Amino acid sequence: MSDETILSASEGGVLTITLSRPEKANALSAEMSDGIVDALDRAGKTGARAIVLRGEGRHFCAGFDFGDFDSLTDGDLALRFLRVEEMLQAVFHAPAPVLALVQGRAIGAGADLAAAAMKVVAAPAARFQMPGPRFGVVLGTRRLAYRVGNVRARQIQIENRPVEAAEALAIGLVDDLVDPEGWAETTANFGQAYGL
């Protein structure tokens, strides 16, 4: 893959996709969205039995990259949102079960990305936030509602407050809390659950 912001590696039938822009808290550029879709496409073609999605550095994903926002036309911006939505759909409908490992912050499209996974494991200090409605952008409403229910999803988005890991576990946004030191075992167990 030519885009160095997405790293992917296969081992024993498990494809690991790593968001690799730690200096930007793994904020999603257009290239990153395309890179995730490409990696998932390869997973289907190579017969991966499980997929692990993670972020490099302190944070899982800071959401949509607004770094070049001022230089984008309305059409460019709409296309960027469309690409992110296509990427979220690709994760939700991935060719193999997806495990998201979340540390630090998962904000906006980053929280949507985690919610699109089949299983979400978060570090105990992880934090989720959905500020999209404040900007007039709501990408992951269906996936968030699928995980936590319609009413709670609306509350999370309207209140725009951080959801700490313990609350995320209690409401179903997260399936388990595990210190990152235990993620290798978590990944192995996820792989074993799918016949690897």
Tab-separated table of N, CA and C in Angstrom, residues 16-101:
chain	number	residue	atom	x	y	z
A	16	THR	N	-4.405	-7.076	10.516
A	16	THR	CA	-4.398	-5.923	11.418
A	16	THR	C	-4.251	-4.655	10.585
A	17	ILE	N	-5.203	-3.745	10.753
A	17	ILE	CA	-5.173	-2.445	10.079
A	17	ILE	C	-4.874	-1.405	11.148
A	18	THR	N	-3.786	-0.656	10.949
A	18	THR	CA	-3.365	0.337	11.932
A	18	THR	C	-3.443	1.737	11.338
A	19	LEU	N	-4.181	2.623	12.004
A	19	LEU	CA	-4.202	4.030	11.629
A	19	LEU	C	-2.880	4.614	12.102
A	20	SER	N	-2.100	5.160	11.181
A	20	SER	CA	-0.736	5.549	11.516
A	20	SER	C	-0.456	7.024	11.226
A	21	ARG	N	-1.166	7.879	11.934
A	21	ARG	CA	-0.916	9.323	11.911
A	21	ARG	C	-0.921	9.819	13.355
A	22	PRO	N	-0.075	9.255	14.205
A	22	PRO	CA	-0.150	9.598	15.626
A	22	PRO	C	0.053	11.084	15.900
A	23	GLU	N	0.807	11.765	15.042
A	23	GLU	CA	1.028	13.200	15.243
A	23	GLU	C	-0.241	14.015	15.028
A	24	LYS	N	-1.245	13.430	14.374
A	24	LYS	CA	-2.554	14.063	14.153
A	24	LYS	C	-3.645	13.310	14.905
A	25	ALA	N	-3.256	12.535	15.915
A	25	ALA	CA	-4.199	11.713	16.691
A	25	ALA	C	-5.009	10.802	15.773
A	26	ASN	N	-4.373	10.397	14.657
A	26	ASN	CA	-4.988	9.483	13.679
A	26	ASN	C	-6.275	10.039	13.072
A	27	ALA	N	-6.348	11.371	12.936
A	27	ALA	CA	-7.502	11.986	12.274
A	27	ALA	C	-7.588	11.468	10.838
A	28	LEU	N	-8.811	11.240	10.376
A	28	LEU	CA	-9.041	10.595	9.086
A	28	LEU	C	-8.910	11.558	7.916
A	29	SER	N	-7.865	11.383	7.139
A	29	SER	CA	-7.722	12.091	5.875
A	29	SER	C	-8.460	11.280	4.804
A	30	ALA	N	-8.617	11.865	3.636
A	30	ALA	CA	-9.242	11.138	2.526
A	30	ALA	C	-8.428	9.892	2.192
A	31	GLU	N	-7.106	10.017	2.235
A	31	GLU	CA	-6.235	8.884	1.921
A	31	GLU	C	-6.394	7.757	2.944
A	32	MET	N	-6.583	8.125	4.206
A	32	MET	CA	-6.767	7.094	5.225
A	32	MET	C	-8.077	6.349	5.011
A	33	SER	N	-9.138	7.075	4.707
A	33	SER	CA	-10.426	6.418	4.453
A	33	SER	C	-10.295	5.425	3.299
A	34	ASP	N	-9.654	5.879	2.220
A	34	ASP	CA	-9.456	4.996	1.066
A	34	ASP	C	-8.557	3.813	1.428
A	35	GLY	N	-7.543	4.069	2.250
A	35	GLY	CA	-6.631	3.004	2.652
A	35	GLY	C	-7.322	1.916	3.456
A	36	ILE	N	-8.240	2.306	4.331
A	36	ILE	CA	-8.995	1.313	5.107
A	36	ILE	C	-9.869	0.482	4.179
A	37	VAL	N	-10.541	1.144	3.234
A	37	VAL	CA	-11.382	0.413	2.274
A	37	VAL	C	-10.532	-0.556	1.461
A	38	ASP	N	-9.364	-0.112	0.995
A	38	ASP	CA	-8.474	-0.977	0.220
A	38	ASP	C	-8.025	-2.180	1.046
A	39	ALA	N	-7.667	-1.941	2.312
A	39	ALA	CA	-7.220	-3.039	3.177
A	39	ALA	C	-8.343	-4.051	3.399
A	40	LEU	N	-9.570	-3.559	3.586
A	40	LEU	CA	-10.705	-4.472	3.765
A	40	LEU	C	-10.972	-5.262	2.492
A	41	ASP	N	-10.806	-4.619	1.342
A	41	ASP	CA	-10.972	-5.304	0.066
A	41	ASP	C	-9.949	-6.430	-0.065
A	42	ARG	N	-8.703	-6.141	0.308
A	42	ARG	CA	-7.660	-7.179	0.266
A	42	ARG	C	-7.970	-8.302	1.250
A	43	ALA	N	-8.548	-7.943	2.404
A	43	ALA	CA	-8.903	-8.969	3.388
A	43	ALA	C	-9.880	-9.964	2.779
A	44	GLY	N	-10.840	-9.462	2.022
A	44	GLY	CA	-11.797	-10.345	1.367
A	44	GLY	C	-11.143	-11.223	0.324
A	45	LYS	N	-10.214	-10.666	-0.430
A	45	LYS	CA	-9.555	-11.412	-1.512
A	45	LYS	C	-8.560	-12.436	-1.001
A	46	THR	N	-7.972	-12.169	0.176
A	46	THR	CA	-6.967	-13.081	0.717
A	46	THR	C	-7.541	-14.070	1.727
A	47	GLY	N	-8.834	-13.961	1.997
A	47	GLY	CA	-9.481	-14.913	2.892
A	47	GLY	C	-9.187	-14.704	4.363
A	48	ALA	N	-8.921	-13.474	4.779
A	48	ALA	CA	-8.709	-13.210	6.208
A	48	ALA	C	-9.937	-13.662	6.986
A	49	ARG	N	-9.705	-14.274	8.141
A	49	ARG	CA	-10.810	-14.779	8.955
A	49	ARG	C	-11.223	-13.799	10.039
A	50	ALA	N	-10.345	-12.843	10.345
A	50	ALA	CA	-10.648	-11.816	11.345
A	50	ALA	C	-9.828	-10.572	11.018
A	51	ILE	N	-10.346	-9.420	11.430
A	51	ILE	CA	-9.690	-8.142	11.159
A	51	ILE	C	-9.600	-7.370	12.472
A	52	VAL	N	-8.427	-6.812	12.740
A	52	VAL	CA	-8.214	-5.987	13.927
A	52	VAL	C	-7.953	-4.565	13.446
A	53	LEU	N	-8.643	-3.622	14.035
A	53	LEU	CA	-8.516	-2.214	13.683
A	53	LEU	C	-8.009	-1.478	14.909
A	54	ARG	N	-6.889	-0.760	14.749
A	54	ARG	CA	-6.310	-0.072	15.890
A	54	ARG	C	-5.658	1.232	15.464
A	55	GLY	N	-5.342	2.080	16.429
A	55	GLY	CA	-4.664	3.338	16.157
A	55	GLY	C	-3.276	3.332	16.772
A	56	GLU	N	-2.335	3.930	16.088
A	56	GLU	CA	-0.970	4.034	16.592
A	56	GLU	C	-0.867	5.251	17.510
A	57	GLY	N	-0.120	5.119	18.574
A	57	GLY	CA	0.097	6.255	19.470
A	57	GLY	C	-0.913	6.341	20.589
A	58	ARG	N	-1.132	7.559	21.078
A	58	ARG	CA	-1.959	7.767	22.275
A	58	ARG	C	-3.447	7.624	22.027
A	59	HIS	N	-3.902	7.872	20.784
A	59	HIS	CA	-5.334	7.910	20.508
A	59	HIS	C	-5.724	6.951	19.397
A	60	PHE	N	-6.958	6.472	19.479
A	60	PHE	CA	-7.494	5.611	18.421
A	60	PHE	C	-7.711	6.429	17.156
A	61	CYS	N	-8.553	7.457	17.234
A	61	CYS	CA	-8.836	8.274	16.052
A	61	CYS	C	-9.579	9.544	16.463
A	62	ALA	N	-9.029	10.683	16.048
A	62	ALA	CA	-9.634	11.980	16.386
A	62	ALA	C	-10.721	12.392	15.409
A	63	GLY	N	-11.166	11.467	14.569
A	63	GLY	CA	-12.279	11.761	13.671
A	63	GLY	C	-11.851	12.356	12.355
A	64	PHE	N	-12.740	13.114	11.779
A	64	PHE	CA	-12.560	13.726	10.467
A	64	PHE	C	-11.431	14.750	10.528
A	65	ASP	N	-10.520	14.706	9.567
A	65	ASP	CA	-9.401	15.639	9.527
A	65	ASP	C	-9.850	16.960	8.905
A	66	PHE	N	-9.939	17.977	9.734
A	66	PHE	CA	-10.346	19.304	9.264
A	66	PHE	C	-9.139	20.192	8.941
A	67	GLY	N	-7.960	19.606	8.834
A	67	GLY	CA	-6.740	20.380	8.623
A	67	GLY	C	-6.750	21.249	7.384
A	68	ASP	N	-7.356	20.765	6.302
A	68	ASP	CA	-7.384	21.549	5.059
A	68	ASP	C	-8.786	22.077	4.764
A	69	PHE	N	-9.594	22.188	5.801
A	69	PHE	CA	-11.000	22.576	5.658
A	69	PHE	C	-11.175	23.873	4.861
A	70	ASP	N	-10.331	24.879	5.136
A	70	ASP	CA	-10.473	26.184	4.485
A	70	ASP	C	-10.223	26.138	2.983
A	71	SER	N	-9.473	25.148	2.529
A	71	SER	CA	-9.148	25.076	1.102
A	71	SER	C	-10.129	24.206	0.316
A	72	LEU	N	-11.093	23.582	0.997
A	72	LEU	CA	-12.040	22.693	0.324
A	72	LEU	C	-13.271	23.452	-0.164
A	73	THR	N	-13.706	23.118	-1.365
A	73	THR	CA	-14.980	23.645	-1.849
A	73	THR	C	-16.101	22.848	-1.195
A	74	ASP	N	-17.324	23.322	-1.322
A	74	ASP	CA	-18.460	22.574	-0.781
A	74	ASP	C	-18.522	21.183	-1.403
A	75	GLY	N	-18.244	21.093	-2.689
A	75	GLY	CA	-18.247	19.802	-3.374
A	75	GLY	C	-17.162	18.885	-2.853
A	76	ASP	N	-15.949	19.438	-2.626
A	76	ASP	CA	-14.849	18.641	-2.071
A	76	ASP	C	-15.208	18.103	-0.687
A	77	LEU	N	-15.813	18.974	0.113
A	77	LEU	CA	-16.185	18.591	1.471
A	77	LEU	C	-17.249	17.493	1.452
A	78	ALA	N	-18.242	17.643	0.578
A	78	ALA	CA	-19.284	16.621	0.457
A	78	ALA	C	-18.674	15.291	0.026
A	79	LEU	N	-17.726	15.348	-0.917
A	79	LEU	CA	-17.064	14.123	-1.370
A	79	LEU	C	-16.269	13.488	-0.234
A	80	ARG	N	-15.603	14.302	0.579
A	80	ARG	CA	-14.829	13.776	1.705
A	80	ARG	C	-15.747	13.069	2.693
A	81	PHE	N	-16.898	13.681	3.017
A	81	PHE	CA	-17.845	13.039	3.935
A	81	PHE	C	-18.376	11.743	3.332
A	82	LEU	N	-18.628	11.742	2.033
A	82	LEU	CA	-19.107	10.537	1.359
A	82	LEU	C	-18.078	9.423	1.457
A	83	ARG	N	-16.811	9.752	1.272
A	83	ARG	CA	-15.755	8.745	1.357
A	83	ARG	C	-15.652	8.175	2.772
A	84	VAL	N	-15.789	9.032	3.772
A	84	VAL	CA	-15.749	8.543	5.151
A	84	VAL	C	-16.942	7.624	5.409
A	85	GLU	N	-18.124	8.013	4.945
A	85	GLU	CA	-19.309	7.164	5.128
A	85	GLU	C	-19.135	5.830	4.409
A	86	GLU	N	-18.575	5.826	3.213
A	86	GLU	CA	-18.320	4.570	2.497
A	86	GLU	C	-17.345	3.694	3.272
A	87	MET	N	-16.332	4.320	3.887
A	87	MET	CA	-15.383	3.568	4.690
A	87	MET	C	-16.061	2.956	5.916
A	88	LEU	N	-16.924	3.728	6.585
A	88	LEU	CA	-17.635	3.202	7.751
A	88	LEU	C	-18.534	2.028	7.352
A	89	GLN	N	-19.193	2.140	6.208
A	89	GLN	CA	-20.029	1.034	5.718
A	89	GLN	C	-19.174	-0.189	5.400
A	90	ALA	N	-17.985	0.032	4.831
A	90	ALA	CA	-17.094	-1.081	4.506
A	90	ALA	C	-16.662	-1.819	5.766
A	91	VAL	N	-16.414	-1.086	6.849
A	91	VAL	CA	-16.045	-1.733	8.113
A	91	VAL	C	-17.235	-2.514	8.665
A	92	PHE	N	-18.401	-1.904	8.659
A	92	PHE	CA	-19.594	-2.564	9.195
A	92	PHE	C	-19.924	-3.840	8.426
A	93	HIS	N	-19.713	-3.821	7.097
A	93	HIS	CA	-20.013	-4.973	6.242
A	93	HIS	C	-18.738	-5.681	5.802
A	94	ALA	N	-17.712	-5.664	6.630
A	94	ALA	CA	-16.416	-6.245	6.281
A	94	ALA	C	-16.546	-7.741	5.953
A	95	PRO	N	-15.601	-8.254	5.170
A	95	PRO	CA	-15.649	-9.672	4.782
A	95	PRO	C	-15.307	-10.631	5.917
A	96	ALA	N	-14.906	-10.113	7.060
A	96	ALA	CA	-14.590	-10.924	8.237
A	96	ALA	C	-14.929	-10.099	9.472
A	97	PRO	N	-15.134	-10.750	10.617
A	97	PRO	CA	-15.430	-10.009	11.846
A	97	PRO	C	-14.324	-9.014	12.182
A	98	VAL	N	-14.732	-7.818	12.616
A	98	VAL	CA	-13.774	-6.747	12.930
A	98	VAL	C	-13.762	-6.489	14.432
A	99	LEU	N	-12.553	-6.447	14.990
A	99	LEU	CA	-12.318	-6.087	16.387
A	99	LEU	C	-11.656	-4.710	16.397
A	100	ALA	N	-12.267	-3.738	17.053
A	100	ALA	CA	-11.656	-2.419	17.225
A	100	ALA	C	-11.031	-2.346	18.613
A	101	LEU	N	-9.769	-1.956	18.657
A	101	LEU	CA	-9.049	-1.765	19.912
A	101	LEU	C	-8.870	-0.267	20.102
